[in-house]
Coordinates of C-alpha atoms in Angstrom, one line a residue:
M1 CA 114.5 233.1 140.1
R2 CA 111.8 230.8 138.7
L3 CA 109.1 232.8 140.5
F4 CA 110.3 236.0 138.7
I5 CA 110.2 234.1 135.4
F6 CA 106.7 233.1 136.0
L7 CA 105.7 236.6 137.0
A8 CA 107.1 237.8 133.7
T9 CA 105.1 235.2 131.8
F10 CA 101.9 236.4 133.6
K11 CA 102.6 240.0 132.8
L12 CA 102.7 239.0 129.1
E13 CA 99.4 237.2 129.4
E14 CA 97.8 240.5 130.5
R15 CA 98.8 242.0 127.2
F16 CA 97.0 239.3 125.3
C17 CA 93.7 240.9 126.1
D18 CA 94.6 243.6 123.6
V19 CA 95.0 241.0 120.8
P20 CA 91.8 239.5 119.2
E21 CA 90.9 236.1 120.7
A22 CA 91.3 233.0 118.6
T23 CA 88.2 231.7 117.1
H24 CA 88.8 228.3 118.6
G25 CA 91.0 226.9 121.3
D26 CA 91.1 225.8 124.8
V27 CA 93.5 225.9 127.7
D28 CA 95.1 222.6 126.9
T29 CA 96.7 223.7 123.6
P30 CA 98.2 227.1 124.2
L31 CA 101.0 226.8 121.8
D32 CA 99.2 225.3 118.8
E33 CA 96.0 227.4 118.9
E34 CA 97.2 230.7 120.2
G35 CA 100.4 230.9 118.2
N36 CA 99.2 234.0 116.3
K37 CA 98.6 236.0 119.5
L38 CA 102.0 237.7 119.8
A39 CA 102.6 240.1 122.6
Y40 CA 105.7 241.5 121.1
C41 CA 107.0 241.1 117.5
V42 CA 110.7 240.8 116.4
T43 CA 111.4 244.5 116.3
D44 CA 109.4 245.4 119.5
V45 CA 111.2 246.2 122.7
P46 CA 109.4 244.9 125.9
P47 CA 110.1 246.5 129.3
W48 CA 113.6 245.9 130.5
Y49 CA 112.5 243.6 133.3
L50 CA 110.6 241.4 131.0
C51 CA 113.6 241.2 128.7
I52 CA 115.8 240.0 131.5
L53 CA 113.3 237.5 133.0
L54 CA 112.3 236.0 129.7
G55 CA 115.9 235.9 128.5
I56 CA 116.8 233.9 131.6
Q57 CA 113.9 231.5 130.7
H58 CA 115.3 231.0 127.2
C59 CA 118.7 230.0 128.8
L60 CA 117.0 227.6 131.1
T61 CA 115.2 226.0 128.2
A62 CA 118.5 225.3 126.5
F63 CA 120.1 224.2 129.7
G64 CA 120.0 220.4 129.0
G65 CA 121.7 220.6 125.6
I66 CA 124.4 223.0 126.7
I67 CA 125.7 221.2 129.7
A68 CA 125.4 217.8 128.2
I69 CA 128.1 218.4 125.6
P70 CA 131.1 219.1 128.0
L71 CA 129.9 216.3 130.2
I72 CA 130.1 213.8 127.3
L73 CA 133.3 215.3 125.9
S74 CA 135.0 214.9 129.3
Q75 CA 135.1 211.2 128.8
G76 CA 137.1 211.5 125.6
L77 CA 139.4 214.1 127.2
C78 CA 140.1 211.7 130.2
L79 CA 138.4 214.2 132.6
Q80 CA 135.9 211.9 134.3
H81 CA 137.4 212.5 137.7
D82 CA 138.3 216.1 137.4
G83 CA 135.2 218.1 138.4
V84 CA 137.0 221.5 138.6
T85 CA 138.1 221.3 135.0
Q86 CA 134.7 220.1 133.9
S87 CA 133.1 223.1 135.6
H88 CA 135.6 225.3 133.7
L89 CA 134.5 223.7 130.4
I90 CA 130.8 224.3 131.3
C91 CA 131.6 228.0 132.1
T92 CA 133.4 228.4 128.8
I93 CA 130.6 226.9 126.7
F94 CA 128.1 229.2 128.5
F95 CA 130.3 232.2 127.9
M96 CA 130.8 231.5 124.2
S97 CA 127.1 230.6 123.7
G98 CA 126.3 234.1 125.0
I99 CA 128.9 235.8 122.7
C100 CA 127.7 233.9 119.6
T101 CA 124.0 234.6 120.5
L102 CA 124.8 238.4 120.5
L103 CA 126.6 238.1 117.2
Q104 CA 123.8 236.2 115.5
V105 CA 121.0 238.5 116.8
T106 CA 123.0 241.7 115.9
F107 CA 124.8 240.9 112.7
G108 CA 123.6 237.5 111.6
V109 CA 120.1 236.4 110.6
R110 CA 118.8 238.9 113.2
L111 CA 116.0 236.6 114.3
P112 CA 115.3 235.9 118.0
I113 CA 117.2 232.6 118.1
L114 CA 119.6 231.3 120.8
Q115 CA 123.1 229.9 120.0
G116 CA 124.6 226.9 121.8
G117 CA 126.7 223.8 121.5
T118 CA 125.9 221.2 118.9
F119 CA 125.9 217.4 118.8
T120 CA 126.8 217.5 115.1
L121 CA 130.4 218.5 116.1
L122 CA 130.4 216.3 119.2
A123 CA 130.1 213.0 117.2
P124 CA 133.3 213.6 115.0
S125 CA 135.2 214.9 118.0
M126 CA 134.5 211.8 120.0
A127 CA 135.4 209.7 116.9
M128 CA 138.8 211.5 116.7
L129 CA 139.4 211.0 120.4
S130 CA 138.7 207.3 120.1
M131 CA 141.7 206.8 117.8
P132 CA 144.5 204.6 119.3
E133 CA 146.9 207.5 119.9
W134 CA 144.3 209.3 121.9
T135 CA 143.3 206.4 124.1
C136 CA 143.2 207.6 127.8
P137 CA 145.9 206.1 130.0
A138 CA 144.6 203.5 132.4
W139 CA 145.5 205.5 135.5
T140 CA 143.2 208.4 134.4
Q141 CA 140.2 206.0 134.7
N142 CA 140.9 205.4 138.4
A143 CA 139.8 208.2 140.7
S144 CA 142.2 207.1 143.4
L145 CA 145.2 207.4 141.1
V146 CA 144.3 210.7 139.4
N147 CA 146.1 213.8 140.7
T148 CA 144.2 216.5 138.9
S149 CA 146.8 219.2 139.7
S150 CA 149.8 217.2 138.4
S151 CA 151.5 218.4 135.3
E152 CA 151.3 214.9 133.8
F153 CA 147.5 214.8 134.0
I154 CA 147.1 218.3 132.8
E155 CA 149.2 217.5 129.7
V156 CA 147.1 214.4 129.0
W157 CA 143.8 216.2 128.7
Q158 CA 145.1 219.5 127.3
T159 CA 146.8 217.8 124.3
R160 CA 143.5 216.2 123.5
M161 CA 141.6 219.4 123.9
R162 CA 144.1 221.3 121.7
A163 CA 143.7 218.7 118.9
V164 CA 139.9 219.1 119.1
Q165 CA 140.2 222.9 119.1
G166 CA 142.3 223.1 116.0
S167 CA 140.1 220.7 114.0
I168 CA 137.0 222.7 114.9
M169 CA 138.7 226.0 114.1
V170 CA 139.8 224.9 110.6
G171 CA 136.6 223.0 109.9
S172 CA 134.4 226.0 110.8
L173 CA 136.1 227.9 108.0
L174 CA 134.0 225.8 105.6
Q175 CA 130.8 227.2 107.2
V176 CA 132.1 230.7 107.1
F177 CA 132.9 230.4 103.4
V178 CA 129.6 228.7 102.5
G179 CA 127.6 231.3 104.3
F180 CA 129.2 234.5 103.3
S181 CA 129.7 233.3 99.7
G182 CA 126.1 232.4 99.3
L183 CA 126.8 228.7 98.4
I184 CA 124.3 227.4 100.9
G185 CA 121.6 227.6 98.3
I186 CA 123.6 225.4 95.9
F187 CA 124.2 222.9 98.8
M188 CA 120.5 222.7 99.5
R189 CA 119.7 221.7 95.9
F190 CA 121.4 218.3 96.3
I191 CA 120.6 217.6 100.0
G192 CA 117.1 216.3 100.6
P193 CA 115.2 214.3 103.3
L194 CA 117.0 211.0 102.3
T195 CA 120.3 212.6 103.1
I196 CA 119.3 214.4 106.2
A197 CA 117.3 211.6 107.9
P198 CA 120.2 209.1 108.3
T199 CA 122.7 211.9 109.1
I200 CA 120.7 213.2 112.0
S201 CA 119.3 209.9 113.3
L202 CA 122.8 208.3 113.5
I203 CA 124.0 211.1 115.7
G204 CA 121.7 209.9 118.4
L205 CA 122.2 206.2 117.7
S206 CA 126.0 206.5 117.8
L207 CA 125.8 207.9 121.3
F208 CA 123.8 205.0 122.8
D209 CA 126.9 203.6 124.5
S210 CA 127.6 206.9 126.4
A211 CA 124.0 206.9 127.6
G212 CA 124.0 203.3 128.6
E213 CA 127.3 203.5 130.5
R214 CA 126.1 206.4 132.6
A215 CA 122.6 205.1 133.2
G216 CA 123.9 201.7 134.1
N217 CA 125.8 203.1 137.1
H218 CA 122.5 203.1 138.9
W219 CA 119.4 202.0 136.9
G220 CA 117.0 203.1 139.6
I221 CA 118.2 206.7 139.6
S222 CA 118.5 206.9 135.8
T223 CA 115.0 205.4 135.4
L224 CA 113.6 207.9 137.8
T225 CA 115.2 210.8 135.8
T226 CA 113.9 209.4 132.5
T227 CA 110.4 208.9 133.9
L228 CA 110.2 212.3 135.4
I229 CA 111.3 214.0 132.2
V230 CA 108.8 211.9 130.2
I231 CA 105.9 212.6 132.6
F232 CA 106.6 216.4 132.7
S233 CA 107.2 216.8 128.9
Q234 CA 104.5 214.5 127.6
Y235 CA 101.8 213.8 130.1
L236 CA 101.7 217.1 132.1
R237 CA 102.8 219.6 129.4
H238 CA 99.2 221.0 128.9
I239 CA 98.4 221.2 132.6
P240 CA 98.8 224.7 134.0
V241 CA 100.1 225.3 137.5
P242 CA 98.5 228.1 139.4
L243 CA 101.1 230.5 140.9
P244 CA 100.7 233.7 142.7
T245 CA 101.5 237.0 141.0
Y246 CA 100.9 240.7 141.5
S247 CA 99.5 243.5 139.4
K248 CA 98.2 247.0 140.1
D249 CA 94.7 246.1 139.0
K250 CA 94.2 242.7 140.6
K251 CA 96.7 243.0 143.4
I252 CA 97.8 239.5 144.5
H253 CA 96.1 236.8 142.4
F254 CA 96.8 233.4 140.8
R255 CA 97.8 232.9 137.2
R256 CA 98.3 229.6 135.3
V257 CA 101.7 228.8 133.9
Y258 CA 102.6 225.7 131.7
I259 CA 105.7 225.1 133.8
F260 CA 106.0 221.4 132.8
Q261 CA 106.0 222.4 129.1
I262 CA 108.7 225.1 129.6
L263 CA 111.2 223.3 131.9
P264 CA 110.8 219.5 131.8
V265 CA 114.5 218.7 131.7
L266 CA 115.4 221.1 134.5
L267 CA 112.7 219.8 136.7
G268 CA 113.5 216.1 136.1
I269 CA 117.2 216.6 136.7
S270 CA 116.7 218.7 139.8
L271 CA 114.4 216.2 141.5
S272 CA 116.6 213.2 140.8
W273 CA 119.7 215.2 141.8
L274 CA 118.0 216.2 145.1
L275 CA 117.1 212.5 145.8
C276 CA 120.8 211.5 145.2
Y277 CA 121.8 214.2 147.6
I278 CA 119.4 212.9 150.3
L279 CA 120.5 209.3 149.8
T280 CA 124.1 210.3 150.0
T281 CA 123.5 212.3 153.2
Y282 CA 121.8 209.4 154.9
S283 CA 124.4 206.9 153.7
V284 CA 121.8 204.9 151.7
L285 CA 124.1 204.8 148.7
P286 CA 127.2 202.7 149.1
S287 CA 130.5 204.4 150.1
D288 CA 132.6 201.6 148.7
P289 CA 133.8 202.3 145.1
G290 CA 133.5 198.7 144.3
Q291 CA 129.8 198.4 145.1
Y292 CA 127.0 199.0 142.6
G293 CA 125.4 202.5 142.9
Y294 CA 128.5 204.2 144.3
L295 CA 128.6 206.6 141.3
A296 CA 125.2 207.9 142.2
R297 CA 126.6 209.7 145.2
T298 CA 126.8 213.5 145.0
D299 CA 130.1 213.8 147.0
L300 CA 132.3 211.9 144.5
K301 CA 134.1 214.9 143.1
G302 CA 135.0 216.3 146.5
D303 CA 134.6 219.9 147.3
V304 CA 134.3 221.0 143.6
V305 CA 132.1 224.0 144.3
G306 CA 134.5 225.1 147.1
K307 CA 137.6 224.7 144.9
A308 CA 136.1 226.5 141.9
P309 CA 136.8 230.2 141.7
W310 CA 134.0 232.7 142.1
L311 CA 135.1 234.5 138.9
T312 CA 136.6 233.0 135.8
F313 CA 137.4 234.7 132.6
P314 CA 137.6 232.4 129.6
Y315 CA 140.0 233.6 126.9
P316 CA 141.4 232.3 123.6
G317 CA 144.1 229.7 123.9
Q318 CA 143.5 229.0 127.6
W319 CA 144.5 225.4 127.1
G320 CA 147.5 226.2 124.9
M321 CA 148.2 226.5 121.2
P322 CA 145.6 224.5 119.2
T323 CA 146.9 221.7 116.9
V324 CA 145.4 220.6 113.6
S325 CA 145.0 217.1 112.1
L326 CA 143.6 216.4 108.7
A327 CA 141.5 213.5 110.0
G328 CA 139.9 215.7 112.6
V329 CA 139.2 218.5 110.1
L330 CA 137.4 216.2 107.6
G331 CA 135.3 214.7 110.4
I332 CA 134.3 218.2 111.5
F333 CA 133.4 219.0 107.9
A334 CA 130.6 216.4 108.1
G335 CA 129.3 217.9 111.3
V336 CA 129.4 221.4 109.9
I337 CA 127.4 220.4 106.8
S338 CA 124.7 218.9 109.0
S339 CA 124.6 221.9 111.2
M340 CA 124.1 224.2 108.3
I341 CA 121.1 222.2 107.0
E342 CA 119.5 222.2 110.4
S343 CA 120.0 226.0 110.8
V344 CA 118.2 226.8 107.6
G345 CA 115.1 225.1 108.9
D346 CA 115.6 226.9 112.2
Y347 CA 115.5 230.3 110.6
H348 CA 112.2 229.7 108.8
A349 CA 110.4 228.2 111.8
C350 CA 111.7 231.0 114.1
A351 CA 110.5 233.7 111.6
R352 CA 107.0 232.2 111.5
L353 CA 106.7 232.0 115.3
S354 CA 108.1 235.4 116.0
G355 CA 105.9 237.3 113.6
A356 CA 108.6 238.0 111.0
P357 CA 108.5 237.7 107.2
P358 CA 110.3 234.6 105.8
P359 CA 114.1 235.1 105.9
P360 CA 115.5 236.4 102.6
K361 CA 118.6 234.8 101.1
H362 CA 121.0 237.5 102.3
A363 CA 119.8 236.9 105.9
I364 CA 120.2 233.2 105.6
N365 CA 123.7 233.6 104.1
R366 CA 124.7 236.0 106.9
G367 CA 123.2 233.7 109.6
I368 CA 125.2 230.7 108.3
G369 CA 128.3 232.7 108.0
I370 CA 128.0 234.1 111.6
E371 CA 127.4 230.6 112.9
G372 CA 130.7 229.5 111.2
L373 CA 132.4 232.5 112.9
G374 CA 130.8 231.4 116.2
C375 CA 132.3 227.9 115.7
L376 CA 135.7 229.5 115.0
L377 CA 135.5 231.5 118.2
A378 CA 134.2 228.6 120.3
G379 CA 137.2 226.5 119.0
A380 CA 139.6 229.3 119.9
W381 CA 138.2 229.7 123.4
G382 CA 138.4 226.0 124.0
T383 CA 134.9 224.8 124.5
G384 CA 135.7 221.6 122.7
N385 CA 132.6 222.2 120.5
G386 CA 131.1 224.8 118.2
T387 CA 127.8 226.6 118.2
T388 CA 124.5 226.4 116.3
S389 CA 120.9 227.7 116.4
Y390 CA 118.8 226.1 119.2
S391 CA 115.3 224.7 118.5
E392 CA 114.4 224.8 122.2
N393 CA 114.4 228.6 121.8
V394 CA 111.9 228.3 118.9
G395 CA 109.5 226.4 121.1
A396 CA 109.8 228.9 123.8
L397 CA 108.7 231.7 121.4
G398 CA 105.4 230.0 121.0
I399 CA 105.0 229.5 124.8
T400 CA 105.8 233.0 125.8
K401 CA 104.2 234.7 122.8
V402 CA 107.2 237.1 122.8
G403 CA 109.2 237.2 119.5
S404 CA 111.3 240.2 120.4
R405 CA 115.0 239.8 119.7
M406 CA 115.8 242.0 122.6
V407 CA 114.8 239.1 124.9
I408 CA 117.4 236.9 123.2
V409 CA 119.9 239.7 123.6
A410 CA 119.2 239.6 127.3
G411 CA 119.5 235.8 127.3
G412 CA 122.9 236.1 125.6
V413 CA 124.1 238.5 128.3
F414 CA 122.9 236.2 131.0
M415 CA 124.8 233.3 129.5
I416 CA 128.0 235.4 129.5
V417 CA 127.4 236.2 133.1
M418 CA 126.9 232.5 133.9
G419 CA 130.2 231.8 132.1
I420 CA 132.1 234.3 134.3
F421 CA 130.9 232.9 137.6
G422 CA 132.9 229.7 138.1
K423 CA 130.7 228.5 140.9
V424 CA 127.8 228.0 138.5
G425 CA 129.7 225.6 136.3
A426 CA 131.0 223.8 139.4
I427 CA 127.4 223.1 140.5
F428 CA 126.5 221.6 137.2
A429 CA 129.7 219.4 137.3
T430 CA 128.5 217.7 140.4
I431 CA 125.4 216.1 138.8
P432 CA 125.7 212.4 139.4
S433 CA 126.4 210.1 136.5
P434 CA 123.1 208.1 136.6
V435 CA 121.1 211.4 136.5
I436 CA 123.0 212.4 133.3
G437 CA 122.4 208.9 131.9
G438 CA 118.7 209.2 132.5
M439 CA 118.6 212.5 130.7
F440 CA 120.6 211.0 127.8
M441 CA 118.1 208.2 127.5
V442 CA 115.4 210.6 126.5
M443 CA 117.6 213.1 124.7
F444 CA 119.4 210.7 122.3
G445 CA 116.1 208.9 121.6
V446 CA 114.5 212.1 120.5
I447 CA 117.5 213.0 118.4
S448 CA 117.2 209.7 116.5
A449 CA 113.5 210.1 115.9
A450 CA 114.0 213.7 114.9
G451 CA 116.1 212.7 111.9
I452 CA 113.6 210.0 110.8
S453 CA 110.7 212.5 110.9
T454 CA 112.2 214.3 107.9
L455 CA 111.1 211.3 105.8
Q456 CA 107.6 212.7 105.9
Y457 CA 108.5 214.9 102.9
S458 CA 109.5 211.8 100.7
D459 CA 107.4 209.0 99.4
L460 CA 107.7 206.2 101.9
N461 CA 105.7 203.9 99.6
S462 CA 108.7 204.0 97.1
S463 CA 110.9 201.0 97.2
R464 CA 113.7 203.2 96.0
N465 CA 113.4 205.5 99.0
I466 CA 113.1 202.6 101.4
F467 CA 116.3 201.1 100.0
V468 CA 118.3 204.4 100.2
F469 CA 117.3 205.1 103.8
G470 CA 117.6 201.5 105.0
F471 CA 121.0 200.9 103.5
S472 CA 122.3 204.3 104.7
M473 CA 121.2 203.7 108.2
F474 CA 122.5 200.1 108.4
S475 CA 125.8 201.1 106.9
G476 CA 126.1 203.9 109.4
L477 CA 125.9 201.4 112.2
V478 CA 127.8 198.4 110.8
I479 CA 130.9 200.1 109.3
P480 CA 131.8 202.3 112.4
N481 CA 131.2 199.4 114.7
W482 CA 133.5 197.1 112.7
T483 CA 136.2 199.7 112.3
L484 CA 136.3 200.3 116.0
K485 CA 136.7 196.6 116.7
N486 CA 139.3 196.2 113.9
P487 CA 141.4 199.3 113.9
T488 CA 144.4 197.6 112.3
A489 CA 142.4 196.3 109.4
I490 CA 142.5 199.7 107.6
S491 CA 146.2 200.2 108.3
T492 CA 147.9 202.1 105.4
G493 CA 151.4 201.2 106.3
R494 CA 153.6 204.3 106.7
R495 CA 150.9 206.6 105.4
L496 CA 149.8 207.7 108.9
I497 CA 147.8 210.7 107.8
L498 CA 145.7 208.6 105.4
Y499 CA 145.1 206.1 108.2
Q500 CA 144.0 208.8 110.6
V501 CA 141.6 210.2 108.1
L502 CA 140.0 206.9 107.3
Q503 CA 139.8 206.0 111.1
V504 CA 137.9 209.2 111.9
L505 CA 135.6 209.2 108.9
L506 CA 134.7 205.5 109.1
T507 CA 134.1 205.6 112.8
T508 CA 131.8 208.6 112.5
S509 CA 128.3 207.2 112.0
M510 CA 126.7 210.4 110.8
F511 CA 129.4 210.7 108.0
V512 CA 129.0 207.1 106.8
G513 CA 125.2 207.2 106.8
G514 CA 125.0 210.7 105.3
F515 CA 127.6 209.9 102.6
F516 CA 125.6 206.8 101.4
G517 CA 122.3 208.7 101.7
F518 CA 123.7 211.6 99.6
L519 CA 125.4 209.3 97.0
L520 CA 122.4 207.0 96.5
D521 CA 119.8 209.7 96.5
N522 CA 121.6 211.7 93.9
T523 CA 122.5 208.8 91.6
I524 CA 119.6 206.3 91.7
P525 CA 116.9 207.5 89.3
G526 CA 113.9 209.1 91.0
T527 CA 111.6 212.1 90.5
K528 CA 112.0 215.2 92.8
E529 CA 108.5 214.6 94.1
E530 CA 109.4 211.0 95.0
R531 CA 112.6 212.0 96.7
G532 CA 110.8 214.7 98.7
I533 CA 112.9 217.5 97.2
L534 CA 109.8 219.5 96.0
A535 CA 108.1 219.3 99.4
W536 CA 111.4 220.0 101.3
N537 CA 112.1 223.1 99.1
K538 CA 108.5 224.3 99.5
A539 CA 108.8 224.1 103.3
H540 CA 112.0 226.3 103.0
E541 CA 111.0 228.4 100.0
D542 CA 112.0 232.1 100.2
S543 CA 108.6 233.7 99.7
S544 CA 109.6 237.1 101.1
I545 CA 109.8 240.2 99.0
N546 CA 111.9 243.2 99.9
T547 CA 109.1 244.7 101.9
R548 CA 109.4 247.3 104.6
E549 CA 108.8 244.7 107.3
S550 CA 111.5 242.5 105.8
R551 CA 114.0 245.3 105.8
E552 CA 113.2 246.2 109.4
V553 CA 113.8 242.7 110.6
Y554 CA 116.7 241.5 108.5
G555 CA 118.5 244.8 107.7
L556 CA 121.9 245.3 109.3
P557 CA 121.9 247.5 112.5
F558 CA 123.5 250.9 113.1
G559 CA 122.6 252.1 109.6
L560 CA 125.0 249.6 108.0
S561 CA 122.4 248.5 105.4
A562 CA 122.0 252.0 104.0
H563 CA 125.7 252.6 104.0
L564 CA 126.6 249.4 102.3
S565 CA 123.8 249.7 99.7
S566 CA 125.2 253.1 98.6
L567 CA 128.4 251.3 97.5
P568 CA 128.3 250.1 93.9
W569 CA 130.1 246.8 94.7
S570 CA 127.8 245.9 97.6
R571 CA 125.3 244.2 95.2
F572 CA 127.9 241.5 94.6
L573 CA 127.9 240.6 98.3
P574 CA 125.4 237.7 98.9
F575 CA 125.1 238.6 102.5
C576 CA 124.3 242.3 102.0
P577 CA 120.7 243.5 102.1
P578 CA 119.6 244.9 98.7
F579 CA 118.7 248.6 98.6
V580 CA 115.2 249.5 97.3
P581 CA 114.0 253.1 97.7
K582 CA 110.8 253.4 99.7
G583 CA 107.7 254.4 97.8
P584 CA 104.1 255.1 98.5
D585 CA 103.0 251.9 96.7
E586 CA 105.7 249.8 98.4
C587 CA 104.6 246.2 99.0
G588 CA 103.5 246.0 102.6
E589 CA 102.7 249.7 102.9
G590 CA 99.7 250.3 105.0
K591 CA 99.7 247.0 106.8
T592 CA 99.5 247.2 110.5
T593 CA 101.7 245.2 112.7
Q594 CA 98.8 243.1 113.9
E595 CA 97.8 242.3 110.3
S596 CA 101.3 241.1 109.5
K597 CA 101.3 239.0 112.7
K598 CA 97.9 237.5 111.8
A599 CA 98.9 236.7 108.2
L600 CA 102.0 234.9 109.5
G601 CA 100.2 233.3 112.3
H602 CA 97.6 231.7 110.1
S603 CA 100.2 230.2 107.7
E604 CA 100.9 226.5 108.1
P605 CA 103.3 226.1 111.0
S606 CA 106.8 225.0 110.0
Q607 CA 107.7 221.6 111.4
I608 CA 111.3 221.6 110.3
I609 CA 112.8 222.6 113.6
T610 CA 110.7 220.5 115.9
E611 CA 111.4 217.5 113.8
T612 CA 115.0 217.8 112.6
K613 CA 117.0 219.7 115.2
I614 CA 119.2 217.3 117.1
R615 CA 119.1 218.5 120.6
F616 CA 116.6 218.0 123.4
Y617 CA 113.3 219.8 122.9
F618 CA 109.7 219.4 123.9

């Protein structure tokens, strides 16, 4: 499969000869210096085989973030020792990521951007599951005592899943409302770098215990995994690997592919996973559960692959009727707001890298609304999570030089297929715990740094800004830690609902830090320039006009734009494209596709995504 992907990349490189060469550049910086050399723009349709192969590559790029979420969530659901159910969760999240990707590309913002699980909803979900009433029974933590097929065990984890599902479904309604009502613009006026930085950073920092627990099961294996990912993604990312390919003109020849830049996570996990398998086969790793290193074995979950069905069809309510708690919903609200902020940056960065005009307001509103709808569907299907735009996909656009949304459509279809084949999820569920911990060591560190990087827009020489950020960060660590250690200290007597709300919110680091950041940044006197609001808004400004190119990219499919614009009341819909009759002097008329690409390519690259998105990317 990888060879096919590489061949597709090589085929695209052959098309680059038709595009003017960059005036400067070398082989070591293909992404930064050749970003304007697009092989296919957003509305272009590559050959079907390139769509399929490059779509698979996009899925592999998002692989680390997608499978990490159900593996982390399984701890709160008491599923550590149930590999078959874990595999079902992995299949479900792949399936729904594919469905949501197709919805976003077709009816949402219509940019080539993948949808997948989000850590912004994982943090409040784990906070809710850490409440005393959801504490896992002691016998579920012992592999020898767990009978995964017993009705008692099934009820234990499914009641927790149903509680998470219901909270996500109700919480996602906020995102649906904010998107389709056009309120996202009002939200962005009050949210700047000093609110975003602590919110995003604390997501990674709050998960340090999960990373340490898994990595500590065998520090040798986890260190190897971390080292491999770091070497591939940082030291070897600009080193091309010669691989054989075939073309009619040159027959069999070698082309260079930046394989380490494309798939560092997959390569690192695969090599460490293979080593664990070899050490298990030759009995190097201990077989006694009481000995250190036992959890690095690859045979701990028994014959998970053999027990998993070949075909599985996720469906709404497969874990039962979702339940709703006010505490869980309010916690999800904090995650939804963070997700919306990130996605706005995603859209602008994706547009610039894919040769599209900046997204107009109606497209942003529609994209946020569709993401909320995706979270609603993901909750109904029981992924235990929602969906959001993936920045890994944005980086892949610069690597492949293919901005066609048809490639993302193919990627969405591929994820749906992966979700249907149960054996695929079962394979991922057998990854040893230390390998996952090694991946988390890098992933969560990057998440934390990504949030801090948004401070570049504010004045870091300002004592006001330093106080706001420092106090928000420290409060986001201290208050949740104290609340977890003293759960009875916030007891509200018989008012159980109020206690649950406070317990979830005060143990969610991203909510505490984001709340103080928002409150202090909007109440302590300071200029917009000092706060970074002007620079932040400039990076996200809507500079597009209703040009022909903009309508082609962001207009609704199947003639819906023309149909809706003919209705008098459609102008009151903030997610509906405005109708402007085409004229000979229309802005953008006469521009060639390559001129549009060049103009966009030479604009200053957007750094919002690569610096603020909260998943693993390189």
